Amino acid sequence: MNLSENIKNAFNVIDKIYENVDKLMRYCDSIANDCGYEAVTDKFLRYKSDSYYGGWFIRSFIKLYQLQNDKKLENDWKNGPIFAMELSFEDTPIVYLSKFEYENISQWTKGAISPTAYWVFSEPIDCQGSNFKEKNLDNTNVYFISEPETENIKNKYWGVKRVVYTTTDLLQLESNNILDKVFGEFNILRNL
């Protein structure tokens, strides 16, 4: 096989991966209501850059959800935690499932989150260099808590008090187990 064929095949693989990521996120949005959640954004959050080639290839896709039954605030947010599903291709394909608890979400501005606000939901989990401290919640390396180290860091990340999260292998997600592996985990995180 020549170099041109290899390049063409590599782009075909990436295209197919993006197609499957889109299907997965759309499917999660379509069943969220049946699971007691609602999608917060219609678009996924991500890092993208036109001036830096590393930002041309999207490696992380974040979808946000809130509980349907939480009280709606004047700013259109719900008075409760935000649940995040991050599909990450940084290393091995992995899914981060998180619950973000905030000091006062009612003070947020009204309107949708920009897709470029990914860092608010990605960096508290990737604790290296983000000024968040992480600890194992249950000594089994299944659930983790990430908390801002200072008041300034808490404020920088929109008043986040703590993040509780877990991971799962992205390649294990299928349409017949999304209820358990995504929304079932969100239900567990609700109680942690």
PDB file of C-alpha atoms in Angstrom:
ATOM      1  CA  MET A   1       0.000   0.000   0.000  1.00  0.00           C
ATOM      2  CA  ASN A   2       1.359   3.419  -0.840  1.00  0.00           C
ATOM      3  CA  LEU A   3       1.454   6.547   1.310  1.00  0.00           C
ATOM      4  CA  SER A   4      -1.529   8.142  -0.457  1.00  0.00           C
ATOM      5  CA  GLU A   5      -3.696   5.099   0.297  1.00  0.00           C
ATOM      6  CA  ASN A   6      -2.574   5.111   3.940  1.00  0.00           C
ATOM      7  CA  ILE A   7      -3.513   8.774   4.339  1.00  0.00           C
ATOM      8  CA  LYS A   8      -6.883   8.217   2.655  1.00  0.00           C
ATOM      9  CA  ASN A   9      -7.589   5.225   4.918  1.00  0.00           C
ATOM     10  CA  ALA A  10      -6.593   7.155   8.053  1.00  0.00           C
ATOM     11  CA  PHE A  11      -9.059   9.923   7.224  1.00  0.00           C
ATOM     12  CA  ASN A  12     -11.762   7.343   6.477  1.00  0.00           C
ATOM     13  CA  VAL A  13     -11.221   5.814   9.923  1.00  0.00           C
ATOM     14  CA  ILE A  14     -11.474   9.216  11.639  1.00  0.00           C
ATOM     15  CA  ASP A  15     -14.595  10.023   9.616  1.00  0.00           C
ATOM     16  CA  LYS A  16     -16.211   6.751  10.708  1.00  0.00           C
ATOM     17  CA  ILE A  17     -15.264   7.375  14.361  1.00  0.00           C
ATOM     18  CA  TYR A  18     -16.831  10.861  14.213  1.00  0.00           C
ATOM     19  CA  GLU A  19     -19.977   9.387  12.647  1.00  0.00           C
ATOM     20  CA  ASN A  20     -20.253   6.865  15.493  1.00  0.00           C
ATOM     21  CA  VAL A  21     -19.624   9.561  18.139  1.00  0.00           C
ATOM     22  CA  ASP A  22     -22.444  11.611  16.598  1.00  0.00           C
ATOM     23  CA  LYS A  23     -24.784   8.598  16.670  1.00  0.00           C
ATOM     24  CA  LEU A  24     -23.910   7.886  20.308  1.00  0.00           C
ATOM     25  CA  MET A  25     -24.506  11.472  21.446  1.00  0.00           C
ATOM     26  CA  ARG A  26     -27.783  11.717  19.506  1.00  0.00           C
ATOM     27  CA  TYR A  27     -28.952   8.415  20.970  1.00  0.00           C
ATOM     28  CA  CYS A  28     -28.136   9.559  24.507  1.00  0.00           C
ATOM     29  CA  ASP A  29     -30.065  12.780  23.931  1.00  0.00           C
ATOM     30  CA  SER A  30     -33.034  10.814  22.575  1.00  0.00           C
ATOM     31  CA  ILE A  31     -33.307   8.542  25.641  1.00  0.00           C
ATOM     32  CA  ALA A  32     -32.295  11.069  28.306  1.00  0.00           C
ATOM     33  CA  ASN A  33     -35.893  12.111  29.032  1.00  0.00           C
ATOM     34  CA  ASP A  34     -36.953   8.513  29.583  1.00  0.00           C
ATOM     35  CA  CYS A  35     -34.167   8.268  32.171  1.00  0.00           C
ATOM     36  CA  GLY A  36     -35.176  11.452  34.034  1.00  0.00           C
ATOM     37  CA  TYR A  37     -32.546  13.727  32.475  1.00  0.00           C
ATOM     38  CA  GLU A  38     -32.566  16.388  29.817  1.00  0.00           C
ATOM     39  CA  ALA A  39     -29.810  17.596  27.526  1.00  0.00           C
ATOM     40  CA  VAL A  40     -28.554  21.027  28.542  1.00  0.00           C
ATOM     41  CA  THR A  41     -26.972  21.859  25.201  1.00  0.00           C
ATOM     42  CA  ASP A  42     -27.841  20.895  21.672  1.00  0.00           C
ATOM     43  CA  LYS A  43     -24.168  21.016  20.665  1.00  0.00           C
ATOM     44  CA  PHE A  44     -21.294  19.181  22.256  1.00  0.00           C
ATOM     45  CA  LEU A  45     -18.476  21.050  23.980  1.00  0.00           C
ATOM     46  CA  ARG A  46     -14.975  20.666  22.559  1.00  0.00           C
ATOM     47  CA  TYR A  47     -11.577  22.212  22.033  1.00  0.00           C
ATOM     48  CA  LYS A  48     -11.076  23.472  18.507  1.00  0.00           C
ATOM     49  CA  SER A  49      -8.513  25.853  17.057  1.00  0.00           C
ATOM     50  CA  ASP A  50      -7.924  27.191  13.572  1.00  0.00           C
ATOM     51  CA  SER A  51      -4.485  28.522  14.424  1.00  0.00           C
ATOM     52  CA  TYR A  52      -3.068  25.433  16.148  1.00  0.00           C
ATOM     53  CA  TYR A  53      -3.021  22.162  14.200  1.00  0.00           C
ATOM     54  CA  GLY A  54      -3.592  20.162  17.412  1.00  0.00           C
ATOM     55  CA  GLY A  55      -7.039  21.750  17.552  1.00  0.00           C
ATOM     56  CA  TRP A  56      -8.032  20.609  14.084  1.00  0.00           C
ATOM     57  CA  PHE A  57      -8.665  17.083  15.307  1.00  0.00           C
ATOM     58  CA  ILE A  58     -11.298  16.933  18.032  1.00  0.00           C
ATOM     59  CA  ARG A  59     -10.189  14.479  20.725  1.00  0.00           C
ATOM     60  CA  SER A  60     -12.876  15.104  23.343  1.00  0.00           C
ATOM     61  CA  PHE A  61     -16.654  15.502  23.074  1.00  0.00           C
ATOM     62  CA  ILE A  62     -18.667  16.640  26.113  1.00  0.00           C
ATOM     63  CA  LYS A  63     -22.466  16.475  26.496  1.00  0.00           C
ATOM     64  CA  LEU A  64     -24.220  18.000  29.503  1.00  0.00           C
ATOM     65  CA  TYR A  65     -27.429  16.915  31.234  1.00  0.00           C
ATOM     66  CA  GLN A  66     -29.507  17.972  34.202  1.00  0.00           C
ATOM     67  CA  LEU A  67     -32.284  16.228  36.074  1.00  0.00           C
ATOM     68  CA  GLN A  68     -35.742  16.917  34.658  1.00  0.00           C
ATOM     69  CA  ASN A  69     -37.300  17.230  38.112  1.00  0.00           C
ATOM     70  CA  ASP A  70     -34.879  19.849  39.464  1.00  0.00           C
ATOM     71  CA  LYS A  71     -36.462  23.283  39.776  1.00  0.00           C
ATOM     72  CA  LYS A  72     -35.959  25.536  36.759  1.00  0.00           C
ATOM     73  CA  LEU A  73     -34.305  28.856  37.603  1.00  0.00           C
ATOM     74  CA  GLU A  74     -34.837  32.275  36.026  1.00  0.00           C
ATOM     75  CA  ASN A  75     -31.597  31.847  34.054  1.00  0.00           C
ATOM     76  CA  ASP A  76     -33.023  28.647  32.450  1.00  0.00           C
ATOM     77  CA  TRP A  77     -30.645  26.386  34.377  1.00  0.00           C
ATOM     78  CA  LYS A  78     -31.935  23.860  36.887  1.00  0.00           C
ATOM     79  CA  ASN A  79     -31.208  24.191  40.593  1.00  0.00           C
ATOM     80  CA  GLY A  80     -29.112  21.054  40.797  1.00  0.00           C
ATOM     81  CA  PRO A  81     -25.952  19.380  39.566  1.00  0.00           C
ATOM     82  CA  ILE A  82     -24.819  19.114  35.984  1.00  0.00           C
ATOM     83  CA  PHE A  83     -24.025  15.647  34.683  1.00  0.00           C
ATOM     84  CA  ALA A  84     -21.379  15.370  31.978  1.00  0.00           C
ATOM     85  CA  MET A  85     -20.507  12.616  29.541  1.00  0.00           C
ATOM     86  CA  GLU A  86     -17.073  13.157  28.008  1.00  0.00           C
ATOM     87  CA  LEU A  87     -16.002  10.891  25.168  1.00  0.00           C
ATOM     88  CA  SER A  88     -12.228  11.144  25.158  1.00  0.00           C
ATOM     89  CA  PHE A  89      -9.725   9.982  22.566  1.00  0.00           C
ATOM     90  CA  GLU A  90      -6.702  11.551  24.275  1.00  0.00           C
ATOM     91  CA  ASP A  91      -5.189   8.139  25.007  1.00  0.00           C
ATOM     92  CA  THR A  92      -7.271   4.997  24.934  1.00  0.00           C
ATOM     93  CA  PRO A  93     -10.937   5.656  24.102  1.00  0.00           C
ATOM     94  CA  ILE A  94     -12.650   6.326  27.436  1.00  0.00           C
ATOM     95  CA  VAL A  95     -15.858   7.853  28.772  1.00  0.00           C
ATOM     96  CA  TYR A  96     -15.813  10.132  31.808  1.00  0.00           C
ATOM     97  CA  LEU A  97     -19.175  10.292  33.573  1.00  0.00           C
ATOM     98  CA  SER A  98     -19.345  13.157  36.060  1.00  0.00           C
ATOM     99  CA  LYS A  99     -21.535  15.067  38.456  1.00  0.00           C
ATOM    100  CA  PHE A 100     -20.623  18.749  38.887  1.00  0.00           C
ATOM    101  CA  GLU A 101     -21.904  20.407  42.057  1.00  0.00           C
ATOM    102  CA  TYR A 102     -21.949  24.213  42.174  1.00  0.00           C
ATOM    103  CA  GLU A 103     -22.112  26.791  44.917  1.00  0.00           C
ATOM    104  CA  ASN A 104     -24.799  28.922  43.267  1.00  0.00           C
ATOM    105  CA  ILE A 105     -25.887  28.019  39.754  1.00  0.00           C
ATOM    106  CA  SER A 106     -28.701  30.588  39.997  1.00  0.00           C
ATOM    107  CA  GLN A 107     -26.096  33.349  39.500  1.00  0.00           C
ATOM    108  CA  TRP A 108     -25.007  32.042  36.116  1.00  0.00           C
ATOM    109  CA  THR A 109     -25.943  34.090  33.085  1.00  0.00           C
ATOM    110  CA  LYS A 110     -28.895  33.107  30.970  1.00  0.00           C
ATOM    111  CA  GLY A 111     -28.280  31.354  27.705  1.00  0.00           C
ATOM    112  CA  ALA A 112     -26.524  28.399  26.207  1.00  0.00           C
ATOM    113  CA  ILE A 113     -22.979  27.382  26.988  1.00  0.00           C
ATOM    114  CA  SER A 114     -20.523  27.996  24.198  1.00  0.00           C
ATOM    115  CA  PRO A 115     -18.998  24.811  22.782  1.00  0.00           C
ATOM    116  CA  THR A 116     -15.592  26.296  23.618  1.00  0.00           C
ATOM    117  CA  ALA A 117     -16.405  26.216  27.373  1.00  0.00           C
ATOM    118  CA  TYR A 118     -15.260  22.585  27.351  1.00  0.00           C
ATOM    119  CA  TRP A 119     -12.416  23.390  29.766  1.00  0.00           C
ATOM    120  CA  VAL A 120     -14.884  24.116  32.598  1.00  0.00           C
ATOM    121  CA  PHE A 121     -16.012  20.487  32.436  1.00  0.00           C
ATOM    122  CA  SER A 122     -12.809  18.785  31.305  1.00  0.00           C
ATOM    123  CA  GLU A 123     -10.022  20.327  33.389  1.00  0.00           C
ATOM    124  CA  PRO A 124     -11.486  19.554  36.848  1.00  0.00           C
ATOM    125  CA  ILE A 125     -11.276  15.869  35.908  1.00  0.00           C
ATOM    126  CA  ASP A 126      -7.839  16.094  34.335  1.00  0.00           C
ATOM    127  CA  CYS A 127      -6.340  17.262  37.611  1.00  0.00           C
ATOM    128  CA  GLN A 128      -2.737  17.539  36.440  1.00  0.00           C
ATOM    129  CA  GLY A 129      -1.916  21.224  36.305  1.00  0.00           C
ATOM    130  CA  SER A 130      -5.511  22.427  36.756  1.00  0.00           C
ATOM    131  CA  ASN A 131      -5.255  23.187  40.507  1.00  0.00           C
ATOM    132  CA  PHE A 132      -7.790  20.558  41.488  1.00  0.00           C
ATOM    133  CA  LYS A 133      -7.045  17.895  44.072  1.00  0.00           C
ATOM    134  CA  GLU A 134      -8.303  14.414  43.452  1.00  0.00           C
ATOM    135  CA  LYS A 135      -9.056  11.597  45.848  1.00  0.00           C
ATOM    136  CA  ASN A 136     -10.440   8.124  45.556  1.00  0.00           C
ATOM    137  CA  LEU A 137     -13.997   8.092  46.910  1.00  0.00           C
ATOM    138  CA  ASP A 138     -14.314   4.439  47.803  1.00  0.00           C
ATOM    139  CA  ASN A 139     -10.782   2.963  47.740  1.00  0.00           C
ATOM    140  CA  THR A 140     -11.719   0.809  44.754  1.00  0.00           C
ATOM    141  CA  ASN A 141     -10.497   3.181  42.024  1.00  0.00           C
ATOM    142  CA  VAL A 142     -14.031   3.345  40.624  1.00  0.00           C
ATOM    143  CA  TYR A 143     -15.315   6.724  41.860  1.00  0.00           C
ATOM    144  CA  PHE A 144     -13.245   9.852  42.367  1.00  0.00           C
ATOM    145  CA  ILE A 145     -13.779  13.317  43.811  1.00  0.00           C
ATOM    146  CA  SER A 146     -12.071  16.375  42.386  1.00  0.00           C
ATOM    147  CA  GLU A 147     -12.174  19.641  44.344  1.00  0.00           C
ATOM    148  CA  PRO A 148     -10.679  23.079  43.646  1.00  0.00           C
ATOM    149  CA  GLU A 149      -7.581  23.808  45.731  1.00  0.00           C
ATOM    150  CA  THR A 150      -8.397  27.495  46.277  1.00  0.00           C
ATOM    151  CA  GLU A 151     -11.325  29.894  46.257  1.00  0.00           C
ATOM    152  CA  ASN A 152      -9.891  31.546  43.132  1.00  0.00           C
ATOM    153  CA  ILE A 153      -9.874  28.225  41.290  1.00  0.00           C
ATOM    154  CA  LYS A 154     -13.445  27.535  42.410  1.00  0.00           C
ATOM    155  CA  ASN A 155     -14.531  30.901  41.017  1.00  0.00           C
ATOM    156  CA  LYS A 156     -12.604  30.412  37.763  1.00  0.00           C
ATOM    157  CA  TYR A 157     -14.592  27.217  37.191  1.00  0.00           C
ATOM    158  CA  TRP A 158     -17.977  28.900  37.708  1.00  0.00           C
ATOM    159  CA  GLY A 159     -18.284  28.192  41.429  1.00  0.00           C
ATOM    160  CA  VAL A 160     -17.774  24.430  41.272  1.00  0.00           C
ATOM    161  CA  LYS A 161     -17.628  22.880  44.738  1.00  0.00           C
ATOM    162  CA  ARG A 162     -16.735  19.360  43.700  1.00  0.00           C
ATOM    163  CA  VAL A 163     -16.878  16.887  40.868  1.00  0.00           C
ATOM    164  CA  VAL A 164     -17.628  13.212  41.405  1.00  0.00           C
ATOM    165  CA  TYR A 165     -16.749  11.013  38.462  1.00  0.00           C
ATOM    166  CA  THR A 166     -16.075   7.554  37.123  1.00  0.00           C
ATOM    167  CA  THR A 167     -14.811   6.139  33.843  1.00  0.00           C
ATOM    168  CA  THR A 168     -15.787   3.373  31.488  1.00  0.00           C
ATOM    169  CA  ASP A 169     -14.296   1.928  28.320  1.00  0.00           C
ATOM    170  CA  LEU A 170     -15.799   3.756  25.342  1.00  0.00           C
ATOM    171  CA  LEU A 171     -15.550   0.636  23.199  1.00  0.00           C
ATOM    172  CA  GLN A 172     -17.924  -1.169  25.595  1.00  0.00           C
ATOM    173  CA  LEU A 173     -20.808   1.273  24.955  1.00  0.00           C
ATOM    174  CA  GLU A 174     -23.543  -0.144  22.754  1.00  0.00           C
ATOM    175  CA  SER A 175     -27.166   0.840  22.190  1.00  0.00           C
ATOM    176  CA  ASN A 176     -28.339  -2.041  24.402  1.00  0.00           C
ATOM    177  CA  ASN A 177     -26.321  -0.922  27.452  1.00  0.00           C
ATOM    178  CA  ILE A 178     -26.399   2.906  27.287  1.00  0.00           C
ATOM    179  CA  LEU A 179     -29.195   3.049  29.867  1.00  0.00           C
ATOM    180  CA  ASP A 180     -27.032   1.278  32.437  1.00  0.00           C
ATOM    181  CA  LYS A 181     -23.536   2.424  31.491  1.00  0.00           C
ATOM    182  CA  VAL A 182     -24.382   6.132  31.116  1.00  0.00           C
ATOM    183  CA  PHE A 183     -27.657   7.039  32.781  1.00  0.00           C
ATOM    184  CA  GLY A 184     -27.393   4.255  35.368  1.00  0.00           C
ATOM    185  CA  GLU A 185     -23.999   5.671  36.356  1.00  0.00           C
ATOM    186  CA  PHE A 186     -25.480   9.178  36.487  1.00  0.00           C
ATOM    187  CA  ASN A 187     -28.043   7.782  38.959  1.00  0.00           C
ATOM    188  CA  ILE A 188     -25.250   6.350  41.124  1.00  0.00           C
ATOM    189  CA  LEU A 189     -23.349   9.647  40.965  1.00  0.00           C
ATOM    190  CA  ARG A 190     -26.504  11.489  42.090  1.00  0.00           C
ATOM    191  CA  ASN A 191     -26.218   9.758  45.465  1.00  0.00           C
ATOM    192  CA  LEU A 192     -22.468  10.187  45.982  1.00  0.00           C
TER     193      LEU A 192
END
